Short mmCIF file of C-alpha atoms and ligand atoms in Angstrom, two decimals:
data_model
loop_
_atom_site.label_atom_id
_atom_site.label_comp_id
_atom_site.label_asym_id
_atom_site.label_seq_id
_atom_site.Cartn_x
_atom_site.Cartn_y
_atom_site.Cartn_z
CA MET A 1 35.49 -56.16 -19.85
CA THR A 2 38.90 -54.75 -20.47
CA ASP A 3 38.80 -52.14 -23.30
CA ASP A 4 41.18 -53.45 -25.79
CA ILE A 5 39.15 -55.53 -28.31
CA ARG A 6 39.93 -52.78 -30.98
CA GLU A 7 41.14 -52.75 -34.34
CA ASP A 8 43.19 -49.72 -35.63
CA ALA A 9 41.46 -48.08 -38.43
CA PRO A 10 43.71 -45.21 -39.47
CA GLU A 11 41.59 -44.44 -42.40
CA ALA A 12 38.52 -43.64 -40.31
CA ALA A 13 37.21 -40.12 -40.35
CA TRP A 14 34.48 -40.55 -37.83
CA THR A 15 33.82 -42.47 -34.59
CA TRP A 16 30.40 -43.41 -33.36
CA THR A 17 30.11 -43.94 -29.68
CA GLN A 18 27.20 -45.80 -28.41
CA PRO A 19 26.33 -46.88 -24.82
CA ILE A 20 25.89 -50.67 -24.22
CA ALA A 21 22.31 -50.95 -23.10
CA HIS A 22 21.48 -52.89 -19.90
CA GLY A 23 21.48 -56.62 -20.69
CA GLN A 24 22.75 -56.07 -24.24
CA ASP A 25 25.49 -58.38 -25.49
CA PRO A 26 28.45 -56.12 -26.37
CA GLU A 27 29.21 -58.63 -29.27
CA VAL A 28 25.96 -58.01 -30.77
CA ALA A 29 26.38 -54.25 -30.48
CA ALA A 30 29.77 -54.59 -32.10
CA ALA A 31 28.51 -56.95 -34.82
CA LEU A 32 25.80 -54.37 -35.79
CA LEU A 33 28.48 -51.73 -36.33
CA TRP A 34 30.61 -54.01 -38.45
CA ALA A 35 27.45 -54.74 -40.51
CA ALA A 36 26.83 -50.81 -40.77
CA GLY A 37 30.25 -50.72 -42.51
CA ALA A 38 32.58 -49.80 -39.56
CA LEU A 39 36.31 -50.09 -40.35
CA GLY A 40 37.06 -50.88 -36.67
CA VAL A 41 35.23 -51.54 -33.53
CA TRP A 42 36.39 -51.02 -30.00
CA VAL A 43 34.27 -52.72 -27.21
CA ARG A 44 34.90 -50.79 -23.91
CA THR A 45 33.45 -51.45 -20.49
CA ASP A 46 30.26 -49.22 -20.95
CA ASP A 47 30.15 -48.44 -24.61
CA VAL A 48 31.21 -49.47 -28.10
CA VAL A 49 33.09 -47.29 -30.62
CA GLY A 50 32.81 -47.70 -34.22
CA TYR A 51 35.36 -46.19 -36.69
CA PHE A 52 33.81 -45.06 -39.91
CA ALA A 53 35.01 -43.60 -43.29
CA GLU A 54 31.70 -41.47 -43.34
CA GLN A 55 28.59 -40.98 -41.13
CA VAL A 56 25.87 -43.62 -41.71
CA ASP A 57 22.24 -43.37 -40.82
CA GLY A 58 20.12 -45.47 -38.57
CA LEU A 59 22.46 -46.46 -35.79
CA GLY A 60 20.17 -45.40 -32.96
CA ASP A 61 21.35 -43.54 -29.79
CA GLY A 62 24.99 -42.46 -29.98
CA VAL A 63 27.42 -39.62 -30.86
CA TRP A 64 29.35 -38.86 -34.02
CA GLU A 65 32.72 -37.26 -33.58
CA ALA A 66 35.31 -36.35 -36.23
CA VAL A 67 38.50 -38.20 -35.73
CA GLU A 68 41.67 -36.05 -34.89
CA GLU A 69 44.71 -36.78 -36.66
CA VAL A 70 46.11 -39.32 -34.16
CA ASP A 71 48.73 -41.96 -34.53
CA TRP A 72 46.46 -44.70 -32.94
CA LEU A 73 49.18 -47.31 -33.03
CA ALA A 74 51.59 -45.03 -31.22
CA ARG A 75 49.08 -44.05 -28.70
CA TRP A 76 48.14 -47.70 -27.87
CA ARG A 77 51.84 -48.59 -27.63
CA GLU A 78 52.14 -45.80 -24.94
CA GLY A 79 49.51 -47.42 -22.77
CA ILE A 80 50.41 -51.08 -22.94
CA GLU A 81 52.31 -53.00 -20.21
CA PRO A 82 53.67 -56.53 -20.00
CA VAL A 83 50.93 -58.90 -18.75
CA ALA A 84 51.30 -62.12 -16.90
CA ALA A 85 49.14 -65.15 -17.38
CA GLY A 86 49.52 -69.03 -17.07
CA GLY A 87 53.21 -68.80 -16.21
CA PHE A 88 54.02 -66.72 -19.27
CA VAL A 89 54.61 -63.04 -19.30
CA VAL A 90 53.57 -61.20 -22.61
CA VAL A 91 56.12 -58.42 -23.36
CA PRO A 92 55.69 -55.92 -26.10
CA THR A 93 58.90 -56.00 -28.02
CA TRP A 94 59.52 -52.29 -27.37
CA LEU A 95 59.44 -52.96 -23.68
CA ALA A 96 61.88 -55.87 -23.89
CA ASP A 97 64.67 -53.99 -22.16
CA SER A 98 62.70 -52.18 -19.57
CA GLY A 99 63.45 -53.10 -15.96
CA ASP A 100 60.50 -54.35 -13.89
CA MET A 101 58.90 -57.23 -15.34
CA PRO A 102 56.13 -59.65 -13.88
CA ALA A 103 57.40 -63.21 -13.19
CA GLY A 104 56.98 -65.74 -16.01
CA GLU A 105 58.37 -67.11 -19.21
CA PRO A 106 58.64 -64.10 -21.57
CA ILE A 107 56.81 -64.12 -24.87
CA LEU A 108 58.08 -61.20 -26.99
CA LEU A 109 55.19 -59.75 -29.04
CA ASP A 110 54.69 -57.04 -31.70
CA PRO A 111 51.13 -57.17 -32.42
CA GLY A 112 51.35 -55.14 -35.59
CA ARG A 113 47.81 -55.34 -36.98
CA ALA A 114 46.94 -58.56 -35.43
CA PHE A 115 44.72 -59.22 -32.30
CA GLY A 116 46.36 -60.80 -29.25
CA SER A 117 48.64 -58.58 -27.15
CA GLY A 118 47.79 -60.84 -24.07
CA HIS A 119 45.77 -58.01 -22.35
CA HIS A 120 42.46 -59.27 -23.17
CA ASP A 121 40.70 -61.60 -20.75
CA THR A 122 40.02 -64.02 -23.47
CA THR A 123 43.64 -64.33 -24.46
CA ALA A 124 44.91 -64.26 -20.81
CA GLY A 125 42.31 -67.02 -19.96
CA CYS A 126 43.50 -69.13 -22.88
CA LEU A 127 47.20 -68.72 -21.85
CA GLU A 128 46.18 -69.96 -18.37
CA GLU A 129 44.70 -73.17 -20.03
CA VAL A 130 47.89 -73.54 -22.22
CA GLY A 131 49.91 -73.26 -19.02
CA ALA A 132 47.93 -75.78 -17.26
CA HIS A 133 47.35 -78.39 -19.96
CA VAL A 134 50.12 -78.15 -22.84
CA GLY A 135 53.31 -80.21 -22.64
CA PRO A 136 55.98 -81.56 -24.63
CA GLY A 137 55.18 -83.61 -27.74
CA MET A 138 51.68 -82.58 -27.73
CA ARG A 139 50.14 -81.69 -31.01
CA VAL A 140 48.39 -78.30 -30.72
CA PHE A 141 46.24 -76.37 -33.24
CA ASP A 142 45.47 -72.60 -32.82
CA VAL A 143 42.65 -71.56 -34.80
CA GLY A 144 42.48 -67.63 -35.19
CA THR A 145 46.21 -67.31 -34.06
CA GLY A 146 46.31 -63.51 -34.37
CA THR A 147 49.57 -62.30 -33.10
CA GLY A 148 50.47 -66.04 -32.51
CA VAL A 149 50.50 -65.52 -28.73
CA LEU A 150 48.84 -68.93 -27.76
CA ALA A 151 50.80 -70.78 -30.41
CA ILE A 152 53.95 -69.45 -29.24
CA ALA A 153 53.19 -70.30 -25.70
CA ALA A 154 52.24 -73.86 -26.56
CA ALA A 155 55.54 -74.29 -28.57
CA MET A 156 57.39 -72.95 -25.60
CA ARG A 157 55.81 -75.78 -23.57
CA GLY A 158 57.45 -78.14 -26.15
CA ALA A 159 54.38 -78.86 -28.36
CA THR A 160 54.23 -79.14 -32.06
CA VAL A 161 51.98 -76.31 -33.17
CA THR A 162 49.92 -75.53 -36.21
CA ALA A 163 48.51 -72.03 -36.24
CA VAL A 164 45.92 -70.68 -38.74
CA ASP A 165 43.93 -67.37 -39.28
CA ILE A 166 41.73 -66.21 -42.04
CA ASP A 167 43.67 -62.97 -41.99
CA PRO A 168 46.77 -63.25 -44.08
CA ASP A 169 48.34 -60.22 -42.31
CA ALA A 170 47.96 -62.01 -38.89
CA VAL A 171 49.56 -65.12 -40.19
CA VAL A 172 52.72 -63.07 -41.18
CA VAL A 173 52.66 -61.29 -37.84
CA ALA A 174 52.40 -64.64 -36.01
CA ALA A 175 55.31 -66.28 -37.92
CA GLU A 176 57.41 -63.23 -37.16
CA ASN A 177 56.53 -63.22 -33.58
CA ALA A 178 57.34 -66.93 -33.33
CA ALA A 179 60.75 -66.46 -35.03
CA ALA A 180 61.53 -63.56 -32.51
CA ASN A 181 60.75 -65.95 -29.60
CA GLY A 182 62.94 -68.58 -31.12
CA VAL A 183 60.09 -71.31 -31.62
CA GLU A 184 58.71 -72.86 -34.56
CA ILE A 185 55.00 -72.97 -35.44
CA ALA A 186 53.70 -74.07 -38.62
CA THR A 187 51.38 -71.21 -40.00
CA ALA A 188 48.86 -71.09 -42.79
CA VAL A 189 46.09 -68.83 -43.82
CA GLY A 190 42.99 -70.98 -43.10
CA SER A 191 40.51 -72.15 -40.52
CA ALA A 192 39.45 -74.99 -38.32
CA ASP A 193 39.32 -77.48 -41.31
CA ALA A 194 43.16 -77.07 -42.09
CA VAL A 195 44.28 -80.19 -40.29
CA ALA A 196 43.19 -83.84 -40.49
CA ALA A 197 40.33 -84.89 -38.46
CA GLY A 198 41.30 -86.58 -35.22
CA SER A 199 44.88 -85.28 -35.42
CA MET A 200 45.34 -82.98 -32.36
CA ASP A 201 45.84 -83.32 -28.65
CA VAL A 202 44.82 -79.66 -28.04
CA VAL A 203 42.78 -77.30 -30.10
CA LEU A 204 42.84 -73.44 -29.11
CA GLY A 205 40.13 -71.25 -30.62
CA ASN A 206 39.99 -67.73 -29.27
CA LEU A 207 37.30 -66.63 -31.73
CA LEU A 208 33.89 -65.05 -31.39
CA THR A 209 30.85 -66.84 -30.28
CA HIS A 210 29.13 -67.06 -33.76
CA THR A 211 32.46 -68.41 -35.20
CA ILE A 212 32.78 -71.01 -32.66
CA VAL A 213 29.23 -72.03 -33.16
CA ALA A 214 29.76 -72.10 -36.92
CA LEU A 215 33.05 -74.09 -36.69
CA ALA A 216 32.04 -76.37 -33.72
CA ASP A 217 32.11 -79.56 -35.79
CA ASP A 218 35.63 -78.85 -37.22
CA LEU A 219 37.04 -77.44 -33.83
CA VAL A 220 35.95 -80.69 -32.07
CA GLY A 221 36.64 -82.86 -35.14
CA ALA A 222 40.22 -81.86 -35.34
CA LEU A 223 40.69 -83.41 -31.81
CA ALA A 224 41.98 -86.98 -31.10
CA ASP A 225 39.67 -88.99 -28.84
CA GLY A 226 40.06 -87.39 -25.44
CA GLY A 227 41.82 -84.29 -26.74
CA LEU A 228 41.13 -80.96 -25.20
CA LEU A 229 39.41 -77.98 -26.69
CA VAL A 230 39.93 -74.44 -25.28
CA ALA A 231 37.38 -72.08 -26.78
CA SER A 232 37.03 -68.29 -25.98
CA GLY A 233 36.02 -65.00 -27.33
CA ILE A 234 32.73 -65.99 -25.86
CA GLY A 235 30.57 -63.35 -24.07
CA GLU A 236 29.52 -64.55 -20.64
CA ALA A 237 25.82 -64.43 -21.62
CA ARG A 238 26.44 -66.42 -24.74
CA ALA A 239 28.44 -69.27 -23.18
CA PRO A 240 25.31 -71.64 -23.11
CA GLU A 241 24.97 -71.17 -26.90
CA ALA A 242 28.62 -72.10 -27.54
CA VAL A 243 28.55 -75.05 -25.11
CA ALA A 244 25.43 -76.53 -26.70
CA ALA A 245 27.06 -76.21 -30.15
CA LEU A 246 30.25 -77.84 -28.88
CA GLU A 247 28.55 -80.54 -26.94
CA ALA A 248 26.45 -81.40 -30.21
CA ALA A 249 29.78 -81.64 -31.89
CA GLY A 250 31.04 -84.23 -29.52
CA LEU A 251 32.65 -82.34 -26.70
CA ALA A 252 32.20 -83.78 -23.08
CA ASP A 253 33.30 -82.88 -19.65
CA VAL A 254 32.66 -79.23 -20.43
CA THR A 255 33.54 -76.51 -17.79
CA VAL A 256 32.94 -72.80 -18.32
CA ARG A 257 35.26 -70.37 -16.59
CA ILE A 258 34.38 -66.61 -16.37
CA ARG A 259 37.25 -64.13 -16.69
CA GLY A 260 36.05 -60.49 -16.84
CA GLU A 261 32.89 -60.73 -18.67
CA TRP A 262 34.16 -63.56 -21.00
CA ALA A 263 33.80 -67.32 -20.90
CA ILE A 264 36.72 -69.68 -21.26
CA VAL A 265 35.11 -73.12 -22.38
CA VAL A 266 37.24 -76.27 -21.88
CA GLY A 267 36.26 -79.70 -22.67
CA ARG A 268 37.41 -83.02 -24.08
CA ARG A 269 36.37 -84.91 -27.06
CA ARG A 270 34.04 -87.71 -26.27
CA THR A 271 35.80 -91.11 -26.63
N1 SAM B 1 44.63 -66.18 -30.61
C1 SAM B 1 44.84 -64.75 -30.41
C2 SAM B 1 44.46 -64.55 -28.98
O1 SAM B 1 44.09 -65.39 -28.27
O2 SAM B 1 44.62 -63.30 -28.57
C3 SAM B 1 43.83 -63.88 -31.41
C4 SAM B 1 42.47 -64.09 -31.13
S1 SAM B 1 41.37 -62.88 -31.98
C5 SAM B 1 40.18 -62.54 -30.81
C6 SAM B 1 40.69 -63.87 -33.12
C7 SAM B 1 41.37 -64.09 -34.47
O3 SAM B 1 40.69 -65.13 -35.11
C8 SAM B 1 41.60 -62.96 -35.33
O4 SAM B 1 42.96 -62.91 -35.78
C9 SAM B 1 40.88 -63.25 -36.62
O5 SAM B 1 41.27 -62.97 -37.84
C10 SAM B 1 40.56 -64.80 -36.57
N2 SAM B 1 39.52 -65.42 -37.12
C11 SAM B 1 38.15 -64.98 -37.28
N3 SAM B 1 37.36 -65.84 -37.78
C12 SAM B 1 38.09 -66.91 -38.08
C13 SAM B 1 37.96 -68.11 -38.73
N4 SAM B 1 36.49 -68.47 -39.23
N5 SAM B 1 38.88 -68.94 -39.00
C14 SAM B 1 40.04 -68.67 -38.47
N6 SAM B 1 40.32 -67.55 -37.98
C15 SAM B 1 39.58 -66.61 -37.72
#
């Protein structure tokens, strides 16, 4: 996996670094840290880092380290490059005027506090599906929009897009990023039940496995007959669980594509 599922937690005083055990699902390791009170979690290739306000007991094998005074956002910005996927190239706003750019339709993004810089395999994989399947006039619903990256890409392809997130900050960031790219998307704080059943040609859900399983009925239910669902944020090992829930909710012709260690699940609503 690339190492940028991470949430900035500037108020954290301690980091807890814990190796990912052989065969352990990184999502589960991350979920345990969130449950223990982590302010932020960073899933890396071989380990998981939790950011905590104070040390907590009972986390098992790992190492506590005091957090230096670091401007995490500035450090993260220094390391980030434009990334191409699906005919798009996601460009951080502060690099918009820099010279060498990969080929593709530029999406200017300032991630702010939201997830979705384009670098994670799940985002890039979903962008590839948007590039392959979304066209003018389609009705697209982006559930868990984060920075709005997928919604903006769909709008650039001429779709009418509704984008929701349970995080109010993300909704603001997504609307700002859409405006910066000169596209319109309808944004709202909310989830997969925010649109009428059967009203969408494409539903995008780059969420976590347990969220996709929990929302399966609404994600598939939002689709018109034959409409396309693109779901990701699913660790490779948990793809069967997500597929089973989506098929039970009425998804057919399901394919699973692996990118890095992540699954991109695509299927159509049964007619
Ligand atoms: N769509 C962006 C992308 O592809 O990079 C961001 C994906 S990020 C992995 C998941 C987003 O889903 C986060 O912004 C989070 O706040 C949001 N989210 C989590 N649970 C949700 C739910 N039940 N309904 C709607 N959004 C949710």
